Short mmCIF file of C-alpha atoms in Angstrom, two decimals:
data_model
loop_
_atom_site.label_atom_id
_atom_site.label_comp_id
_atom_site.label_asym_id
_atom_site.label_seq_id
_atom_site.Cartn_x
_atom_site.Cartn_y
_atom_site.Cartn_z
CA UNK A 62 18.47 -4.82 26.60
CA UNK A 63 20.65 -6.96 25.18
CA UNK A 64 18.98 -9.24 22.88
CA UNK A 65 16.83 -5.83 22.14
CA UNK A 66 20.33 -4.49 20.83
CA UNK A 67 21.53 -7.60 19.42
CA UNK A 68 17.99 -7.23 17.06
CA UNK A 69 19.37 -3.61 15.83
CA UNK A 70 22.77 -4.62 15.30
CA UNK A 71 21.28 -7.45 13.23
CA UNK A 72 19.38 -5.20 10.95
CA UNK A 73 22.04 -2.78 10.78
CA UNK A 74 24.21 -5.69 9.53
CA UNK A 75 21.75 -7.12 7.08
CA UNK A 76 21.44 -3.49 5.36
CA UNK A 77 25.34 -3.19 5.00
CA UNK A 78 25.55 -6.73 3.80
CA UNK A 79 22.91 -5.78 0.95
CA UNK A 80 24.03 -2.44 -0.16
CA UNK A 81 27.84 -3.23 0.86
CA UNK A 82 29.94 -0.60 0.41
CA UNK A 83 28.14 0.78 -3.05
CA UNK A 84 25.04 1.35 -0.98
CA UNK A 85 22.43 -0.33 -2.98
CA UNK A 86 19.47 1.88 -3.16
CA UNK A 87 16.07 1.37 -1.65
CA UNK A 88 12.90 2.89 -2.36
CA UNK A 89 11.24 2.34 0.72
CA UNK A 90 14.12 3.77 3.23
CA UNK A 91 14.74 6.38 0.77
CA UNK A 92 11.13 7.18 0.82
CA UNK A 93 11.09 7.13 4.75
CA UNK A 94 14.14 9.01 4.91
CA UNK A 95 12.58 11.93 3.01
CA UNK A 96 9.39 11.57 4.66
CA UNK A 97 10.94 12.11 7.80
CA UNK A 98 8.63 9.52 9.30
CA UNK A 99 7.95 5.38 9.22
CA UNK A 100 4.59 4.94 7.92
CA UNK A 101 2.86 2.07 9.49
CA UNK A 102 -0.54 0.59 8.10
CA UNK A 103 -2.72 -1.26 10.66
CA UNK A 104 -6.16 -2.57 11.46
CA UNK A 105 -8.36 -0.77 13.81
CA UNK A 106 -10.48 -4.29 15.06
CA UNK A 107 -8.07 -7.14 14.19
CA UNK A 108 -7.39 -7.83 17.94
CA UNK A 109 -4.92 -9.57 19.20
CA UNK A 110 -2.62 -8.62 16.48
CA UNK A 111 -3.72 -5.18 15.49
CA UNK A 112 -6.12 -2.99 16.55
CA UNK A 113 -6.72 0.49 18.32
CA UNK A 114 -7.42 1.56 22.12
CA UNK A 115 -8.95 4.88 20.34
CA UNK A 116 -7.34 8.31 20.62
CA UNK A 117 -5.04 7.45 17.49
CA UNK A 118 -3.11 4.31 19.62
CA UNK A 119 -2.60 1.05 17.78
CA UNK A 120 -1.52 -1.68 19.82
CA UNK A 121 -1.47 -5.88 18.89
CA UNK A 122 1.22 -8.21 18.51
CA UNK A 123 2.29 -7.59 14.84
CA UNK A 124 2.15 -4.10 15.60
CA UNK A 125 4.96 -4.68 18.55
CA UNK A 126 6.68 -6.56 15.72
CA UNK A 127 6.78 -3.54 13.63
CA UNK A 128 7.56 -1.31 16.41
CA UNK A 129 10.87 -3.51 16.40
CA UNK A 130 11.27 -3.24 12.48
CA UNK A 131 10.88 0.37 12.73
CA UNK A 132 13.57 0.53 15.76
CA UNK A 133 15.74 -1.26 12.90
CA UNK A 134 15.16 1.03 10.54
CA UNK A 135 16.12 4.19 12.68
CA UNK A 136 19.51 2.19 13.26
CA UNK A 137 19.97 1.62 9.44
CA UNK A 138 19.42 5.20 8.62
CA UNK A 139 21.25 6.56 11.80
CA UNK A 140 17.87 8.87 12.82
CA UNK A 141 17.34 7.58 16.07
CA UNK A 142 14.26 10.02 16.51
CA UNK A 143 12.26 9.27 13.30
CA UNK A 144 8.65 9.13 14.43
CA UNK A 145 6.18 6.03 13.70
CA UNK A 146 2.94 7.78 12.13
CA UNK A 147 -0.38 4.98 12.03
CA UNK A 148 -2.78 4.74 8.82
CA UNK A 149 -5.78 2.59 9.41
CA UNK A 150 -5.86 0.32 6.32
CA UNK A 151 -8.89 -1.94 5.51
CA UNK A 152 -9.28 -5.65 3.93
CA UNK A 153 -10.08 -3.87 0.60
CA UNK A 154 -7.25 -1.27 -0.03
CA UNK A 155 -4.26 -3.12 2.60
CA UNK A 156 -2.70 -3.97 -0.56
CA UNK A 157 -2.99 -1.25 -3.00
CA UNK A 158 -1.63 0.96 -0.02
CA UNK A 159 1.37 -1.26 0.13
CA UNK A 160 1.66 -1.45 -3.44
CA UNK A 161 2.23 2.32 -3.82
CA UNK A 162 4.28 2.74 -1.20
CA UNK A 163 1.67 5.04 1.08
CA UNK A 164 2.45 2.76 4.01
CA UNK A 165 5.82 1.21 4.52
CA UNK A 166 4.68 -1.86 6.09
CA UNK A 167 1.19 -2.92 7.41
CA UNK A 168 1.05 -4.94 10.36
CA UNK A 169 -2.43 -6.45 10.53
CA UNK A 170 -3.97 -9.89 9.37
CA UNK A 171 -2.70 -10.69 6.18
CA UNK A 172 -2.57 -13.90 4.64
CA UNK A 173 0.69 -14.59 2.59
CA UNK A 174 -0.73 -16.09 -0.83
CA UNK A 175 0.58 -16.01 -3.98
CA UNK A 176 -1.56 -14.07 -5.54
CA UNK A 177 -1.09 -10.98 -3.35
CA UNK A 178 2.74 -11.61 -3.76
CA UNK A 179 2.28 -11.15 -7.04
CA UNK A 180 2.05 -7.32 -5.74
CA UNK A 181 3.96 -6.94 -2.47
CA UNK A 182 6.52 -9.11 -0.69
CA UNK A 183 6.17 -10.46 2.62
CA UNK A 184 8.21 -10.77 5.64
CA UNK A 185 8.79 -14.48 7.71
CA UNK A 186 5.15 -15.56 8.63
CA UNK A 187 5.02 -14.96 12.00
CA UNK A 188 1.30 -16.12 12.61
CA UNK A 189 -0.81 -18.84 11.38
CA UNK A 190 -4.33 -19.09 11.70
CA UNK A 191 -6.87 -21.57 10.93
CA UNK A 192 -10.27 -20.24 9.28
CA UNK A 193 -12.82 -20.84 11.73
CA UNK A 194 -16.62 -19.54 12.33
CA UNK A 195 -18.18 -17.80 15.36
CA UNK A 196 -21.85 -18.19 16.59
CA UNK A 197 -23.88 -17.76 19.16
CA UNK A 198 -23.26 -20.49 21.85
CA UNK A 199 -26.95 -21.38 21.90
CA UNK A 200 -27.33 -21.52 17.95
CA UNK A 201 -26.60 -25.50 17.92
CA UNK A 202 -24.47 -24.76 15.18
CA UNK A 203 -21.43 -26.80 15.50
CA UNK A 204 -20.71 -27.64 12.00
CA UNK A 205 -20.05 -26.42 8.44
CA UNK A 206 -22.57 -29.03 7.56
CA UNK A 207 -25.71 -27.10 9.39
CA UNK A 208 -25.41 -23.82 7.66
CA UNK A 209 -28.04 -25.03 5.06
CA UNK A 210 -30.53 -21.89 4.96
CA UNK A 211 -28.50 -19.53 7.36
CA UNK A 212 -27.01 -16.21 6.71
CA UNK A 213 -22.58 -16.18 7.12
CA UNK A 214 -21.19 -13.16 7.45
CA UNK A 215 -17.47 -11.96 6.53
CA UNK A 216 -15.29 -8.98 5.75
CA UNK A 217 -15.58 -7.34 2.52
CA UNK A 218 -11.78 -7.77 0.71
CA UNK A 219 -11.55 -11.25 2.49
CA UNK A 220 -11.41 -14.39 1.50
CA UNK A 221 -13.16 -16.57 3.97
CA UNK A 222 -16.59 -17.42 2.31
CA UNK A 223 -14.61 -18.14 -0.73
CA UNK A 224 -12.67 -20.47 1.40
CA UNK A 225 -15.74 -22.24 2.51
CA UNK A 226 -17.50 -22.71 -0.78
CA UNK A 227 -14.60 -24.46 -1.68
CA UNK A 228 -14.28 -26.47 1.32
CA UNK A 229 -15.80 -29.97 0.46
CA UNK A 230 -18.02 -30.13 3.39
CA UNK A 231 -19.89 -27.31 2.21
CA UNK A 232 -20.85 -29.24 -0.62
CA UNK A 233 -24.46 -29.07 -1.52
CA UNK A 234 -24.97 -26.39 1.63
CA UNK A 235 -27.10 -23.51 0.53
CA UNK A 236 -25.47 -20.36 3.02
CA UNK A 237 -26.49 -16.74 2.37
CA UNK A 238 -23.60 -14.30 2.02
CA UNK A 239 -23.44 -11.04 3.90
CA UNK A 240 -20.38 -8.77 4.29
CA UNK A 241 -19.67 -6.41 7.03
CA UNK A 242 -17.55 -3.47 5.95
CA UNK A 243 -14.65 -4.26 8.39
CA UNK A 244 -14.15 -7.22 11.11
CA UNK A 245 -15.86 -5.14 13.84
CA UNK A 246 -19.18 -4.37 11.84
CA UNK A 247 -18.99 -8.19 10.67
CA UNK A 248 -19.33 -9.13 14.67
CA UNK A 249 -22.07 -6.31 14.93
CA UNK A 250 -24.06 -8.02 12.21
CA UNK A 251 -23.55 -11.49 14.20
CA UNK A 252 -24.38 -9.73 17.57
CA UNK A 253 -27.65 -8.41 16.37
CA UNK A 254 -29.01 -11.60 14.86
CA UNK A 255 -28.80 -10.44 11.09
CA UNK A 256 -26.30 -12.98 10.43
CA UNK A 257 -25.99 -16.84 11.75
CA UNK A 258 -21.94 -17.48 11.38
CA UNK A 259 -19.29 -14.91 11.03
CA UNK A 260 -16.50 -16.98 9.24
CA UNK A 261 -12.94 -15.36 9.77
CA UNK A 262 -9.42 -16.12 11.14
CA UNK A 263 -9.77 -17.89 14.70
CA UNK A 264 -7.45 -15.54 16.15
CA UNK A 265 -9.59 -12.60 15.41
CA UNK A 266 -12.75 -14.16 16.11
CA UNK A 267 -11.39 -14.65 19.37
CA UNK A 268 -10.07 -11.10 20.27
CA UNK A 269 -13.82 -9.99 19.12
CA UNK A 270 -15.23 -11.99 21.29
CA UNK A 271 -12.87 -11.15 24.50
CA UNK A 272 -14.01 -7.69 23.73
CA UNK A 273 -17.56 -7.94 23.19
CA UNK A 274 -20.37 -7.26 25.65
CA UNK A 275 -21.07 -10.47 26.81
CA UNK A 276 -18.33 -12.89 25.56
CA UNK A 277 -20.22 -16.07 27.01
CA UNK A 278 -22.78 -15.98 24.65
CA UNK A 279 -20.63 -16.21 21.80
CA UNK A 280 -18.10 -19.41 20.60
CA UNK A 281 -15.75 -20.37 17.93
CA UNK A 282 -16.89 -23.86 16.59
CA UNK A 283 -16.51 -25.90 13.62
CA UNK A 284 -13.74 -27.91 11.31
CA UNK A 285 -10.79 -25.39 10.28
CA UNK A 286 -11.65 -24.36 6.72
CA UNK A 287 -7.91 -23.31 6.00
CA UNK A 288 -4.90 -23.00 7.76
CA UNK A 289 -2.91 -19.83 6.46
CA UNK A 290 0.50 -18.04 7.23
CA UNK A 291 -0.01 -14.67 8.14
CA UNK A 292 3.07 -11.82 7.81
CA UNK A 293 3.85 -8.17 7.62
CA UNK A 294 3.29 -7.22 3.91
CA UNK A 295 5.79 -4.82 2.83
CA UNK A 296 6.49 -2.67 -0.91
CA UNK A 297 8.02 -5.20 -3.34
CA UNK A 298 11.04 -5.55 -5.52
CA UNK A 299 13.25 -3.80 -2.69
CA UNK A 300 15.80 -6.65 -1.44
CA UNK A 301 17.66 -4.12 0.77
CA UNK A 302 14.20 -2.98 2.68
CA UNK A 303 13.06 -6.78 2.44
CA UNK A 304 16.28 -8.31 3.82
CA UNK A 305 16.61 -5.46 6.69
CA UNK A 306 13.02 -6.57 7.67
CA UNK A 307 13.18 -10.06 7.36
CA UNK A 308 16.76 -9.79 9.35
CA UNK A 309 14.64 -8.19 11.98
CA UNK A 310 11.95 -10.28 12.55
CA UNK A 311 14.17 -13.65 12.23
CA UNK A 312 16.36 -11.74 14.63
CA UNK A 313 12.93 -11.49 16.81
CA UNK A 314 12.58 -15.64 16.60
CA UNK A 315 16.18 -16.76 17.49
CA UNK A 316 16.65 -14.57 20.21
CA UNK A 317 13.18 -15.78 22.06
CA UNK A 318 11.73 -12.17 21.72
CA UNK A 319 8.75 -13.07 19.31
CA UNK A 320 7.48 -15.76 21.76
CA UNK A 321 7.79 -13.06 24.71
CA UNK A 322 5.64 -10.94 22.04
CA UNK A 323 3.35 -13.66 21.58
CA UNK A 324 2.48 -14.63 25.39
CA UNK A 325 2.12 -11.21 25.59
CA UNK A 326 -0.78 -11.13 23.59
CA UNK A 327 -2.30 -14.33 23.13
CA UNK A 328 -1.66 -15.89 26.64
CA UNK A 329 -2.01 -12.82 28.94
CA UNK A 330 -4.99 -10.22 29.89
CA UNK A 331 -4.94 -7.35 27.00
CA UNK A 332 -6.68 -4.19 26.91
CA UNK A 333 -8.98 -2.67 27.20
CA UNK A 334 -11.16 -5.61 29.01
CA UNK A 335 -8.04 -6.88 30.76
CA UNK A 336 -9.12 -10.49 29.58
CA UNK A 337 -6.92 -13.04 27.54
CA UNK A 338 -8.00 -15.04 24.35
CA UNK A 339 -5.99 -17.58 26.03
CA UNK A 340 -4.38 -19.34 22.45
CA UNK A 341 -1.30 -21.02 23.39
CA UNK A 342 1.32 -21.14 20.06
CA UNK A 343 -0.08 -23.78 17.73
CA UNK A 344 2.70 -26.28 16.71
CA UNK A 345 2.46 -24.92 13.05
CA UNK A 346 3.45 -21.69 14.44
CA UNK A 347 6.12 -23.26 16.27
CA UNK A 348 7.52 -24.89 13.40
CA UNK A 349 7.63 -21.57 11.33
CA UNK A 350 9.68 -19.94 14.09
CA UNK A 351 12.40 -23.00 14.29
CA UNK A 352 12.49 -22.62 10.69
CA UNK A 353 11.77 -19.07 9.20
CA UNK A 354 10.43 -18.54 5.99
CA UNK A 355 8.10 -16.30 3.74
CA UNK A 356 6.08 -19.23 2.03
CA UNK A 357 2.59 -18.54 0.60
CA UNK A 358 -0.15 -20.02 1.57
CA UNK A 359 -0.26 -22.46 -1.16
CA UNK A 360 3.26 -23.90 -0.37
CA UNK A 361 1.95 -24.40 3.32
CA UNK A 362 -1.05 -26.79 1.88
CA UNK A 363 1.25 -28.60 -0.75
CA UNK A 364 3.92 -29.69 2.39
#
């Protein structure tokens, strides 16, 4: 409880420090106050980062982080009863819906990269993913080189297949592309045999597999195609709001609360099937938590 109060205090202090006595304006906070609600954009099939349990209930690692940010917003605005309203976003519309302030933050599985950063801002990195592929355990596919003549599915609006095309080990490998409308649809194309491999962030693949009808039929294989920073996405050019968000996330990192949230969603049984994705925190994420930053993927690859 003390750590929770500390996070709220840090957020309130951040707002005061950034705005000062002259109270710099924040388009996002003004919009939230006027609307009388906090609008969270989230995903319905990006477990364990963000997914639905049905009947309007959304859960996951990044959903929990965003609920902490919502607490900080309530404290900063002195509106303790502000409700949260969820909007399901897709890979294709998530950036525009943040850019035009339809949602106040996107809590899903979005890579922070230079192209997106021209349109939106990102909180400090809270997850680092590796792009790999899921296949049928009996397929015999274990590497990118074995995709010749195969059909590879990914989700519309993501960059996974483009990353695969650019990967040196895919040079000369001729595969067909197929696109699912969302991650659940892409996995269904794999399950139904219409695709031989599903290329996506490893955490999303793990979440889909543990919640599938027969988890033992699927496995994640192959080389890491790309290592990418994942973060909460917020409207651009709102320094007061960004500082509130940043300081809340950094407060969770420094207090150890973020590590507890990580263990809850990556190392413990999760609904609806109460099984664990069993993904220990990577050294790359430990480093990002020890040294909070909002660097895009391109900066990671140079370091």
